[in-house]
Short mmCIF file of C-alpha atoms in Angstrom, two decimals:
data_model
loop_
_atom_site.label_atom_id
_atom_site.label_comp_id
_atom_site.label_asym_id
_atom_site.label_seq_id
_atom_site.Cartn_x
_atom_site.Cartn_y
_atom_site.Cartn_z
CA MET O 218 1.61 -60.94 -4.09
CA SER O 219 0.24 -63.09 -6.94
CA ARG O 220 0.14 -60.16 -9.35
CA PRO O 221 1.50 -60.95 -12.82
CA ARG O 222 5.03 -59.68 -13.37
CA SER O 223 3.92 -57.82 -16.47
CA THR O 224 2.76 -54.82 -14.38
CA GLY O 225 6.47 -54.08 -14.09
CA LEU O 226 6.27 -52.06 -10.90
CA PRO O 227 9.60 -52.17 -9.08
CA ARG O 228 9.29 -53.57 -5.56
CA TRP O 229 11.09 -50.62 -3.94
CA VAL O 230 8.34 -48.26 -5.06
CA TYR O 231 6.16 -49.67 -2.28
CA VAL O 232 8.50 -48.34 0.40
CA PRO O 233 8.20 -44.60 -0.37
CA ALA O 234 4.56 -45.14 -1.32
CA GLY O 235 3.89 -46.72 2.05
CA LEU O 236 5.77 -43.95 3.85
CA GLY O 237 3.74 -41.40 1.92
CA ALA O 238 0.51 -43.11 2.89
CA ALA O 239 1.58 -43.12 6.54
CA PHE O 240 2.47 -39.44 6.28
CA VAL O 241 -1.07 -38.65 5.16
CA LEU O 242 -2.89 -41.14 7.37
CA LEU O 243 -1.08 -40.66 10.70
CA PRO O 244 -2.31 -37.07 11.24
CA LEU O 245 -5.85 -38.30 10.57
CA VAL O 246 -5.40 -41.10 13.10
CA ALA O 247 -4.02 -38.52 15.55
CA ILE O 248 -7.16 -36.39 15.14
CA VAL O 249 -9.46 -39.36 15.63
CA LEU O 250 -7.55 -40.31 18.80
CA LYS O 251 -8.00 -36.76 20.15
CA VAL O 252 -11.78 -36.82 19.79
CA ASP O 253 -13.76 -36.71 23.02
CA TRP O 254 -16.22 -39.41 21.96
CA ALA O 255 -18.33 -39.20 25.14
CA ASN O 256 -19.39 -35.66 24.25
CA PHE O 257 -18.97 -35.92 20.49
CA GLY O 258 -22.70 -35.68 19.78
CA SER O 259 -23.29 -32.60 21.90
CA LEU O 260 -20.10 -30.93 20.66
CA ILE O 261 -21.05 -31.11 17.00
CA THR O 262 -24.73 -30.29 17.53
CA SER O 263 -24.26 -27.10 19.57
CA GLU O 264 -26.01 -24.09 18.07
CA SER O 265 -22.79 -22.49 16.81
CA SER O 266 -21.63 -25.79 15.27
CA ARG O 267 -24.93 -26.34 13.48
CA ASP O 268 -24.93 -22.75 12.22
CA ALA O 269 -21.39 -23.17 10.92
CA LEU O 270 -22.09 -26.48 9.20
CA SER O 271 -25.30 -25.23 7.63
CA LEU O 272 -23.61 -22.02 6.45
CA SER O 273 -20.71 -24.01 4.98
CA LEU O 274 -23.07 -26.32 3.10
CA ARG O 275 -25.13 -23.43 1.73
CA THR O 276 -22.21 -21.25 0.69
CA SER O 277 -20.25 -24.17 -0.79
CA THR O 278 -23.28 -25.18 -2.85
CA ALA O 279 -23.73 -21.63 -4.07
CA SER O 280 -20.07 -21.25 -4.95
CA THR O 281 -20.03 -24.62 -6.76
CA VAL O 282 -22.99 -23.48 -8.87
CA LEU O 283 -21.11 -20.25 -9.63
CA CYS O 284 -17.99 -22.24 -10.49
CA VAL O 285 -19.95 -24.38 -12.96
CA LEU O 286 -21.69 -21.38 -14.50
CA ILE O 287 -18.48 -19.50 -15.20
CA GLY O 288 -15.97 -22.37 -15.16
CA VAL O 289 -17.55 -24.45 -17.95
CA PRO O 290 -17.36 -21.62 -20.49
CA MET O 291 -13.82 -20.78 -19.33
CA ALA O 292 -12.63 -24.39 -19.71
CA THR O 293 -14.31 -24.69 -23.10
CA VAL O 294 -12.70 -21.53 -24.41
CA LEU O 295 -9.29 -22.68 -23.14
CA ALA O 296 -9.64 -26.20 -24.59
CA ARG O 297 -11.40 -25.56 -27.89
CA THR O 298 -10.07 -22.26 -29.17
CA THR O 299 -6.72 -20.64 -29.77
CA PHE O 300 -6.16 -17.01 -29.08
CA PRO O 301 -3.13 -14.83 -28.47
CA GLY O 302 -1.91 -15.02 -24.90
CA GLN O 303 -3.69 -18.29 -24.22
CA ALA O 304 -0.79 -19.75 -22.25
CA VAL O 305 -0.74 -16.67 -20.04
CA ALA O 306 -4.52 -16.82 -19.61
CA ARG O 307 -4.29 -20.46 -18.54
CA SER O 308 -1.62 -19.64 -15.94
CA LEU O 309 -3.69 -16.77 -14.59
CA VAL O 310 -6.75 -18.99 -14.21
CA LEU O 311 -4.61 -21.36 -12.12
CA LEU O 312 -3.27 -18.54 -9.96
CA PRO O 313 -5.71 -19.01 -7.04
CA LEU O 314 -4.34 -22.57 -6.69
CA VAL O 315 -0.88 -21.34 -5.76
CA LEU O 316 -1.80 -18.01 -4.20
CA PRO O 317 -1.97 -18.16 -0.39
CA PRO O 318 -5.70 -17.85 0.39
CA VAL O 319 -5.01 -14.85 2.62
CA VAL O 320 -3.56 -13.05 -0.39
CA GLY O 321 -6.65 -14.04 -2.38
CA GLY O 322 -8.76 -12.54 0.41
CA LEU O 323 -6.78 -9.30 0.29
CA ALA O 324 -7.15 -9.15 -3.49
CA LEU O 325 -10.91 -9.61 -3.15
CA LEU O 326 -10.98 -6.93 -0.46
CA TYR O 327 -9.19 -4.50 -2.77
CA THR O 328 -11.70 -5.34 -5.48
CA PHE O 329 -15.08 -5.71 -3.79
CA GLY O 330 -14.36 -3.97 -0.47
CA ARG O 331 -16.00 -0.67 0.40
CA ARG O 332 -12.86 1.16 -0.66
CA GLY O 333 -11.92 -1.32 -3.37
CA LEU O 334 -11.89 -0.98 -7.15
CA LEU O 335 -15.60 -1.74 -7.46
CA GLY O 336 -16.51 -0.38 -4.03
CA HIS O 337 -18.06 2.81 -5.39
CA THR O 338 -20.02 0.98 -8.10
CA LEU O 339 -21.38 -1.49 -5.56
CA GLU O 340 -22.37 1.36 -3.27
CA VAL O 341 -24.30 3.04 -6.10
CA LEU O 342 -26.07 -0.27 -6.69
CA ASP O 343 -26.74 -0.44 -2.93
CA LEU O 344 -24.92 -3.78 -2.70
CA GLN O 345 -23.21 -4.30 0.65
CA ILE O 346 -20.71 -7.13 0.26
CA ALA O 347 -18.49 -6.56 3.29
CA PHE O 348 -19.30 -8.93 6.17
CA SER O 349 -22.10 -10.60 4.20
CA THR O 350 -22.65 -14.21 3.15
CA ILE O 351 -22.10 -13.05 -0.45
CA ALA O 352 -18.51 -12.26 0.52
CA VAL O 353 -18.07 -15.86 1.73
CA VAL O 354 -19.42 -17.20 -1.57
CA LEU O 355 -17.10 -14.91 -3.55
CA ALA O 356 -14.08 -16.03 -1.53
CA GLN O 357 -14.96 -19.70 -1.97
CA THR O 358 -15.64 -19.31 -5.70
CA PHE O 359 -12.32 -17.54 -6.15
CA VAL O 360 -10.30 -20.39 -4.64
CA ALA O 361 -12.44 -23.26 -6.00
CA LEU O 362 -12.80 -22.15 -9.62
CA PRO O 363 -9.39 -23.43 -10.83
CA PHE O 364 -10.27 -26.98 -9.71
CA LEU O 365 -13.28 -27.03 -12.01
CA VAL O 366 -11.54 -25.34 -14.93
CA VAL O 367 -8.48 -27.60 -14.74
CA SER O 368 -10.33 -30.90 -14.52
CA LEU O 369 -12.86 -29.93 -17.18
CA GLU O 370 -10.24 -28.62 -19.59
CA GLY O 371 -8.38 -31.91 -19.18
CA SER O 372 -11.54 -33.88 -19.95
CA LEU O 373 -12.29 -31.73 -23.00
CA ARG O 374 -8.80 -32.25 -24.42
CA THR O 375 -8.88 -36.01 -23.76
CA ALA O 376 -12.29 -36.33 -25.36
CA GLY O 377 -11.12 -34.55 -28.51
CA ASP O 378 -13.41 -32.72 -30.91
CA GLN O 379 -14.14 -35.36 -33.58
CA TYR O 380 -17.75 -35.91 -32.41
CA GLU O 381 -18.33 -32.20 -32.34
CA ARG O 382 -17.07 -31.90 -35.94
CA VAL O 383 -19.29 -34.77 -37.03
CA ALA O 384 -22.29 -33.15 -35.38
CA ALA O 385 -21.47 -29.87 -37.07
CA THR O 386 -21.23 -31.52 -40.52
CA LEU O 387 -24.65 -33.04 -39.86
CA GLY O 388 -26.02 -29.54 -39.53
CA ALA O 389 -26.08 -28.92 -35.76
CA GLY O 390 -25.50 -25.32 -34.69
CA PRO O 391 -22.71 -24.45 -32.23
CA THR O 392 -25.08 -24.21 -29.26
CA THR O 393 -26.68 -27.56 -30.07
CA VAL O 394 -23.25 -29.17 -30.44
CA PHE O 395 -22.13 -27.72 -27.11
CA ARG O 396 -25.30 -28.81 -25.31
CA ARG O 397 -25.93 -32.19 -26.96
CA VAL O 398 -22.38 -33.40 -27.72
CA THR O 399 -19.66 -31.57 -25.80
CA LEU O 400 -21.29 -31.42 -22.37
CA PRO O 401 -22.55 -35.05 -22.27
CA LEU O 402 -19.11 -36.21 -23.44
CA VAL O 403 -17.29 -34.53 -20.55
CA LEU O 404 -20.01 -34.90 -17.94
CA PRO O 405 -17.92 -37.22 -15.72
CA GLY O 406 -15.05 -34.71 -15.77
CA LEU O 407 -17.47 -31.88 -15.04
CA LEU O 408 -18.95 -33.76 -12.09
CA ALA O 409 -15.51 -34.59 -10.72
CA GLY O 410 -14.47 -30.95 -11.10
CA ALA O 411 -17.65 -29.73 -9.42
CA VAL O 412 -17.18 -32.09 -6.48
CA LEU O 413 -13.56 -30.98 -6.06
CA SER O 414 -14.65 -27.34 -6.17
CA PHE O 415 -17.28 -28.07 -3.55
CA ALA O 416 -14.69 -29.76 -1.33
CA ARG O 417 -12.28 -26.84 -1.74
CA ALA O 418 -15.07 -24.40 -0.89
CA MET O 419 -15.96 -26.39 2.25
CA GLY O 420 -12.35 -26.16 3.43
CA GLU O 421 -11.86 -22.49 2.52
CA PHE O 422 -10.45 -20.48 5.41
CA GLY O 423 -7.86 -17.81 4.64
CA ALA O 424 -9.68 -15.83 1.98
CA THR O 425 -12.92 -15.97 3.96
CA ILE O 426 -11.48 -14.70 7.25
CA THR O 427 -9.58 -11.94 5.43
CA PHE O 428 -12.37 -10.81 3.14
CA ALA O 429 -15.68 -11.75 4.76
CA GLY O 430 -15.03 -11.57 8.50
CA SER O 431 -16.47 -13.99 11.02
CA LEU O 432 -20.00 -13.83 12.45
CA GLN O 433 -22.09 -16.78 13.54
CA GLY O 434 -24.69 -17.76 10.96
CA VAL O 435 -23.57 -15.06 8.50
CA THR O 436 -19.90 -15.52 7.63
CA ARG O 437 -18.50 -18.00 10.16
CA THR O 438 -18.12 -21.18 8.15
CA LEU O 439 -17.04 -24.52 9.60
CA PRO O 440 -13.27 -23.93 9.22
CA LEU O 441 -13.58 -20.51 10.88
CA GLU O 442 -15.64 -22.03 13.70
CA ILE O 443 -12.96 -24.69 14.22
CA TYR O 444 -10.27 -22.01 14.36
CA LEU O 445 -12.27 -19.98 16.88
CA GLN O 446 -13.28 -22.92 19.08
CA ARG O 447 -9.62 -23.91 19.32
CA GLU O 448 -9.18 -20.84 21.55
CA SER O 449 -11.80 -21.70 24.12
CA ASP O 450 -12.96 -25.28 23.59
CA PRO O 451 -10.33 -27.47 21.89
CA ASP O 452 -12.58 -30.55 22.25
CA ALA O 453 -15.26 -28.89 20.13
CA ALA O 454 -12.64 -27.84 17.59
CA VAL O 455 -11.37 -31.42 17.25
CA ALA O 456 -14.90 -32.81 16.97
CA LEU O 457 -15.78 -30.32 14.22
CA ALA O 458 -12.47 -31.00 12.50
CA LEU O 459 -13.41 -34.68 12.35
CA VAL O 460 -16.76 -33.78 10.79
CA LEU O 461 -14.91 -31.79 8.12
CA VAL O 462 -12.42 -34.63 7.55
CA VAL O 463 -15.17 -37.25 7.16
CA PHE O 464 -16.96 -34.91 4.80
CA ALA O 465 -13.83 -34.37 2.72
CA VAL O 466 -13.12 -38.12 2.51
CA VAL O 467 -16.66 -38.81 1.31
CA VAL O 468 -16.47 -36.05 -1.29
CA ILE O 469 -13.05 -37.10 -2.60
CA THR O 470 -14.17 -40.73 -2.85
CA ILE O 471 -17.15 -39.68 -4.94
CA ALA O 472 -14.95 -37.55 -7.16
CA ARG O 473 -12.21 -40.12 -7.77
CA PRO O 474 -11.62 -39.91 -11.53
CA ASP O 475 -11.22 -43.67 -12.13
CA ARG O 476 -14.65 -44.21 -10.64
CA THR O 477 -16.30 -41.57 -12.77
CA THR O 478 -14.54 -41.75 -16.11
CA ARG O 479 -14.20 -45.50 -16.58
CA MET M 198 37.99 -20.89 -20.47
CA THR M 199 36.83 -24.33 -21.55
CA PRO M 200 33.41 -25.46 -20.51
CA PRO M 201 34.62 -28.20 -18.11
CA ARG M 202 36.78 -25.74 -16.21
CA ARG M 203 33.92 -23.30 -15.93
CA SER M 204 31.67 -25.94 -14.50
CA ARG M 205 34.39 -26.85 -12.00
CA VAL M 206 34.58 -23.22 -10.92
CA LEU M 207 30.81 -23.16 -10.54
CA ALA M 208 30.92 -26.32 -8.48
CA LEU M 209 33.53 -24.73 -6.21
CA VAL M 210 31.39 -21.62 -5.79
CA ALA M 211 28.35 -23.75 -5.03
CA ALA M 212 30.26 -25.85 -2.54
CA THR M 213 31.56 -22.73 -0.79
CA ALA M 214 28.09 -21.21 -0.71
CA LEU M 215 26.78 -24.37 0.92
CA ALA M 216 29.67 -24.71 3.35
CA VAL M 217 29.64 -21.16 4.71
CA PRO M 218 26.24 -21.28 6.41
CA LEU M 219 26.99 -24.78 7.67
CA ALA M 220 30.21 -23.55 9.23
CA GLY M 221 28.25 -20.70 10.78
CA CYS M 222 25.88 -23.17 12.44
CA GLY M 223 28.71 -25.23 13.83
CA ALA M 224 30.49 -22.22 15.27
CA GLU M 225 27.40 -21.07 17.09
CA ASP M 226 26.90 -24.44 18.71
CA THR M 227 30.43 -24.75 19.98
CA LYS M 228 30.88 -21.30 21.56
CA GLY M 229 30.57 -22.15 25.22
CA SER M 230 30.53 -18.65 26.66
CA ASP M 231 27.52 -17.46 24.66
CA GLN M 232 24.10 -17.99 26.13
CA THR M 233 20.72 -17.84 24.47
CA LEU M 234 17.65 -16.84 26.41
CA THR M 235 14.40 -18.01 24.84
CA VAL M 236 11.40 -15.80 25.60
CA TYR M 237 7.84 -16.80 24.71
CA ALA M 238 5.67 -13.71 24.63
CA ALA M 239 2.14 -12.74 23.60
CA ALA M 240 1.84 -11.31 20.08
CA SER M 241 0.77 -7.92 21.45
CA LEU M 242 4.19 -7.62 23.10
CA THR M 243 6.12 -8.01 19.82
CA GLY M 244 7.27 -4.40 19.56
CA THR M 245 8.06 -3.78 23.22
CA PHE M 246 9.75 -7.11 23.92
CA THR M 247 11.91 -6.87 20.80
CA GLU M 248 13.16 -3.52 22.07
CA LEU M 249 13.65 -4.87 25.61
CA GLY M 250 15.58 -7.82 24.16
CA GLN M 251 17.97 -5.46 22.39
CA GLN M 252 18.52 -3.43 25.57
CA PHE M 253 19.04 -6.62 27.58
CA GLU M 254 21.59 -7.92 25.07
CA ALA M 255 23.44 -4.57 25.24
CA THR M 256 23.82 -4.81 29.02
CA HIS M 257 24.55 -8.57 29.03
CA PRO M 258 27.44 -9.24 26.61
CA GLY M 259 27.43 -12.72 25.13
CA VAL M 260 23.69 -13.15 25.69
CA THR M 261 21.31 -13.56 22.78
CA VAL M 262 17.61 -13.15 23.46
CA SER M 263 15.46 -15.05 21.00
CA PHE M 264 11.71 -14.55 20.92
CA SER M 265 8.72 -16.62 19.94
CA PHE M 266 5.68 -14.39 19.63
CA GLY M 267 2.20 -15.86 19.30
CA GLY M 268 -1.26 -16.12 20.81
CA SER M 269 -0.95 -16.68 24.58
CA SER M 270 -3.03 -19.88 24.45
CA ASP M 271 -0.86 -21.31 21.65
CA LEU M 272 2.31 -20.48 23.57
CA VAL M 273 0.99 -22.16 26.72
CA SER M 274 0.16 -25.30 24.71
CA GLN M 275 3.67 -25.30 23.27
CA ILE M 276 5.28 -24.84 26.70
CA GLN M 277 3.16 -27.64 28.13
CA GLY M 278 4.25 -29.73 25.15
CA GLY M 279 7.87 -29.28 26.20
CA ALA M 280 8.94 -26.24 24.16
CA PRO M 281 12.35 -24.99 25.40
CA ALA M 282 11.27 -21.62 26.80
CA ASP M 283 13.06 -19.79 29.62
CA VAL M 284 10.55 -16.99 30.13
CA PHE M 285 6.85 -16.68 29.31
CA ALA M 286 4.88 -13.44 29.14
CA SER M 287 1.13 -13.80 28.65
CA ALA M 288 -1.44 -11.28 27.44
CA ASP M 289 -3.84 -12.30 30.21
CA LEU M 290 -3.97 -13.98 33.60
CA LYS M 291 -6.22 -16.77 32.34
CA ASN M 292 -3.60 -18.29 30.07
CA MET M 293 -0.85 -17.78 32.65
CA ASP M 294 -2.97 -19.70 35.16
CA LYS M 295 -2.92 -22.73 32.84
CA LEU M 296 0.71 -23.26 33.86
CA SER M 297 0.89 -25.20 37.11
CA ALA M 298 3.17 -24.33 40.03
CA ASP M 299 5.75 -26.93 39.00
CA GLN M 300 6.03 -25.41 35.52
CA GLY M 301 6.67 -21.78 36.33
CA SER M 302 7.63 -19.35 39.09
CA THR M 303 5.08 -17.03 40.68
CA PRO M 304 3.92 -14.71 37.88
CA VAL M 305 4.48 -10.98 38.21
CA ALA M 306 2.20 -8.43 36.52
CA PHE M 307 4.26 -5.92 34.54
CA ALA M 308 1.82 -3.93 32.38
CA SER M 309 -1.82 -3.43 31.60
CA ASN M 310 -3.87 -2.40 28.62
CA THR M 311 -7.37 -1.11 28.03
CA LEU M 312 -9.65 -0.96 25.03
CA GLU M 313 -10.07 1.96 22.70
CA ILE M 314 -12.45 2.63 19.80
CA VAL M 315 -10.76 2.88 16.41
CA THR M 316 -12.27 4.19 13.19
CA PRO M 317 -10.82 4.76 9.73
CA PRO M 318 -8.90 8.09 9.72
CA ASP M 319 -11.81 9.98 8.11
CA ASN M 320 -14.34 8.39 10.52
CA PRO M 321 -17.08 7.82 7.88
CA GLY M 322 -19.55 6.52 10.50
CA LYS M 323 -19.11 9.69 12.65
CA VAL M 324 -18.40 7.48 15.67
CA ASP M 325 -17.60 9.36 18.89
CA SER M 326 -18.67 7.15 21.79
CA LEU M 327 -19.18 3.53 22.77
CA ASP M 328 -22.93 3.93 22.17
CA ASP M 329 -22.25 4.15 18.43
CA LEU M 330 -21.00 0.57 18.49
CA ALA M 331 -24.57 -0.54 19.22
CA ASP M 332 -25.72 1.04 15.94
CA GLN M 333 -27.03 -1.67 13.59
CA ASP M 334 -26.44 0.55 10.55
CA LEU M 335 -22.70 0.86 11.10
CA ALA M 336 -20.21 -1.86 10.19
CA ILE M 337 -18.67 -2.82 13.55
CA ALA M 338 -15.72 -5.17 14.11
CA VAL M 339 -14.91 -6.63 17.53
CA CYS M 340 -13.05 -9.70 18.78
CA ALA M 341 -15.04 -12.91 19.29
CA PRO M 342 -16.08 -13.46 22.94
CA GLU M 343 -13.91 -16.62 22.96
CA VAL M 344 -10.68 -14.59 22.77
CA PRO M 345 -9.42 -12.17 25.48
CA CYS M 346 -10.04 -8.92 23.58
CA GLY M 347 -13.60 -10.12 22.88
CA SER M 348 -14.39 -10.84 26.51
CA ALA M 349 -13.01 -7.39 27.34
CA ALA M 350 -15.33 -5.90 24.70
CA ALA M 351 -18.30 -7.70 26.25
CA THR M 352 -17.32 -6.39 29.70
CA VAL M 353 -17.14 -2.74 28.62
CA ALA M 354 -20.43 -3.08 26.75
CA ALA M 355 -22.07 -4.47 29.87
CA ALA M 356 -20.58 -1.64 31.96
CA ALA M 357 -21.99 0.90 29.51
CA GLY M 358 -25.35 -0.87 29.46
CA ILE M 359 -25.36 -1.36 25.68
CA THR M 360 -25.53 -4.35 23.33
CA LEU M 361 -22.78 -4.30 20.74
CA ALA M 362 -23.96 -4.75 17.13
CA PRO M 363 -20.93 -6.47 15.56
CA ASP M 364 -20.86 -7.26 11.85
CA THR M 365 -17.84 -9.45 12.40
CA GLU M 366 -16.28 -11.12 15.45
CA GLU M 367 -12.63 -11.51 14.66
CA GLN M 368 -10.02 -13.93 15.95
CA SER M 369 -7.58 -11.33 17.23
CA VAL M 370 -7.22 -7.65 17.86
CA LYS M 371 -4.93 -7.37 14.82
CA ASP M 372 -7.73 -8.72 12.62
CA VAL M 373 -10.13 -6.10 14.00
CA LEU M 374 -7.53 -3.41 13.31
CA ALA M 375 -7.09 -4.66 9.74
CA LYS M 376 -10.85 -4.52 9.10
CA VAL M 377 -10.97 -0.93 10.37
CA SER M 378 -7.81 0.39 8.73
CA SER M 379 -8.93 -1.06 5.38
CA GLY M 380 -12.17 0.89 5.72
CA GLU M 381 -14.36 -2.24 5.69
CA ALA M 382 -15.56 -1.53 9.21
CA ASP M 383 -16.72 1.88 10.45
CA ALA M 384 -15.46 1.20 13.96
CA GLY M 385 -13.82 -1.47 16.07
CA LEU M 386 -12.61 -2.14 19.59
CA VAL M 387 -8.87 -2.74 19.99
CA TYR M 388 -6.30 -2.22 22.74
CA VAL M 389 -4.86 1.25 23.23
CA THR M 390 -1.41 -0.09 22.29
CA ASP M 391 -2.65 -1.52 18.99
CA ALA M 392 -4.31 1.77 18.10
CA ARG M 393 -1.10 3.61 18.87
CA ALA M 394 1.01 1.16 16.87
CA ALA M 395 -1.29 1.65 13.87
CA GLY M 396 -0.34 5.35 13.87
CA ALA M 397 -2.15 7.43 11.26
CA GLY M 398 -3.80 4.32 9.80
CA VAL M 399 -6.67 4.64 12.25
CA ASN M 400 -8.32 7.25 14.41
CA GLY M 401 -8.40 6.34 18.13
CA ILE M 402 -11.21 7.34 20.50
CA THR M 403 -10.91 6.68 24.22
CA PHE M 404 -14.04 6.08 26.27
CA PRO M 405 -14.63 6.09 30.04
CA GLU M 406 -16.15 2.59 30.23
CA SER M 407 -12.81 1.08 29.14
CA ALA M 408 -11.74 1.20 32.82
CA SER M 409 -14.11 -1.70 33.51
CA ALA M 410 -11.93 -4.15 31.54
CA VAL M 411 -8.27 -3.76 32.37
CA ASN M 412 -6.13 -6.45 30.77
CA VAL M 413 -3.14 -7.40 32.91
CA TYR M 414 0.07 -8.86 31.44
CA PRO M 415 1.93 -11.32 33.70
CA ILE M 416 5.42 -12.76 33.21
CA THR M 417 7.05 -15.86 34.69
CA THR M 418 10.27 -17.85 34.48
CA LEU M 419 9.92 -21.50 33.60
CA LYS M 420 11.17 -24.30 35.85
CA ASP M 421 12.67 -26.28 32.95
CA SER M 422 14.88 -23.34 31.97
CA LYS M 423 18.57 -24.15 31.43
CA ASN M 424 19.43 -20.53 32.29
CA PRO M 425 17.40 -19.82 35.44
CA ASP M 426 19.59 -16.89 36.54
CA LEU M 427 19.43 -15.21 33.16
CA ALA M 428 15.68 -15.82 33.00
CA ALA M 429 15.21 -14.20 36.40
CA ALA M 430 17.39 -11.26 35.29
CA PHE M 431 15.25 -10.72 32.20
CA MET M 432 12.06 -10.92 34.24
CA ALA M 433 13.44 -8.31 36.65
CA PHE M 434 14.50 -6.12 33.73
CA VAL M 435 10.93 -6.09 32.39
CA SER M 436 9.69 -4.61 35.67
CA SER M 437 12.65 -2.22 36.05
CA THR M 438 12.45 1.52 35.40
CA GLU M 439 14.07 1.16 31.95
CA GLY M 440 11.73 -1.70 31.08
CA GLN M 441 8.64 0.16 32.20
CA ALA M 442 9.65 3.19 30.11
CA VAL M 443 9.45 1.00 26.98
CA PHE M 444 5.90 -0.09 27.85
CA ALA M 445 4.80 3.46 28.65
CA ALA M 446 6.11 4.65 25.28
CA ALA M 447 4.05 1.99 23.53
CA GLY M 448 0.87 3.06 25.33
CA PHE M 449 0.70 0.38 28.01
CA ALA M 450 -0.48 1.41 31.47
CA PRO M 451 1.48 0.24 34.55
CA ALA M 452 0.41 -3.01 36.20
CA PRO M 453 -2.37 -2.37 38.73
#
């Protein structure tokens, strides 16, 4: 109320903003109200729940590492170079963001499946991806990669390249510049992107169930376990959903850009 | 043609385009003689019930049958939440039993279904009996034990004295079918009707132990229905000779 007028925010903005906040928060409140607190502990520590949570944490970590390994070079190329068709390339990188995850899963199936594009090659290499944890990691990486590329490319563009040029004039080679100047400069953006990718991987459902299948301890991640438990034990599904929600809130709070870049 | 006039013409076209569907909505609401029967039915009944709906509409002028197909447990939740259904057909007795006596009439069984092995058309795993589904080296897809087709799979495995070796436990029979028809899985267990509906996309193999898990489909009219007579007529039609012919054609067995 005692804010200085100079912020210039019109009063009416608070009405839709408040409605928007309620729109997001009410469903969360509804979930919390549905939780069977008396059995909450036993519901989320059952063997299948623990397997699902542990699998989700392991696969999401693996896919985040993969996202960083391939996403950092992708973002750097997009932000620091110009090449023909760059605009198209940027749109294609973003594609998994707008693609329904089920479609992403089908695309992965047609690529890495036993009868997919690379199916024969993988068979020769004796790599069985179908119904394996690798398939889960591939699905999660596919949907999470754009989050890392987008946030890192934004950071790279905001940071500009003047320090890199200075370093180069002082005699540093391209790899040294990249490692000692570029990466430290955008580290907050990289961390934020990595955390978002991790969060997206934790929530991944459609591509996983389409491409990887669902087997306890192997491919049945937390979202798949929630979906399955809903059939037979809705209380367990709600309890696990709350675990996922709490997890997501923690992750998003860590990744909030104003906390990490200022 | 000056630009302003053109934009006025466009505005008129746009206004007409908007008004036509609106008028359509209004007309539908005000026609008193037309009745709509809302049928909630298990997803596995999509093909047969759509056909039955068309036949029912043909013999009942002025009646529109609208369907909501979904998982039986989802449909029950929606009905218990006050969804405006007149008739409910479940894929199993368990979900039908969730409706209490004051919510629905006495359910009547109208069809049954058994499991069948499906493989990709070329049968790469050389599967020919239920025993092959215990083979660790083959990629096997079944339903999760939590869903009806999965508990049926567990029952037939127990009857055959084998332990299934699934590589994936799917959410629904359609998901199992998709894994098999795409060639990801060497074999899967689905209902006879699903295998038949998939046509040449899969190769179906019947097995004697399937008789140990017969899935019965019950139907009921709902007490909150605004068209109880029409609902009862549709329920009777499902069990009639014409209705039963539709189920037989789709591969369903008669109710036990």
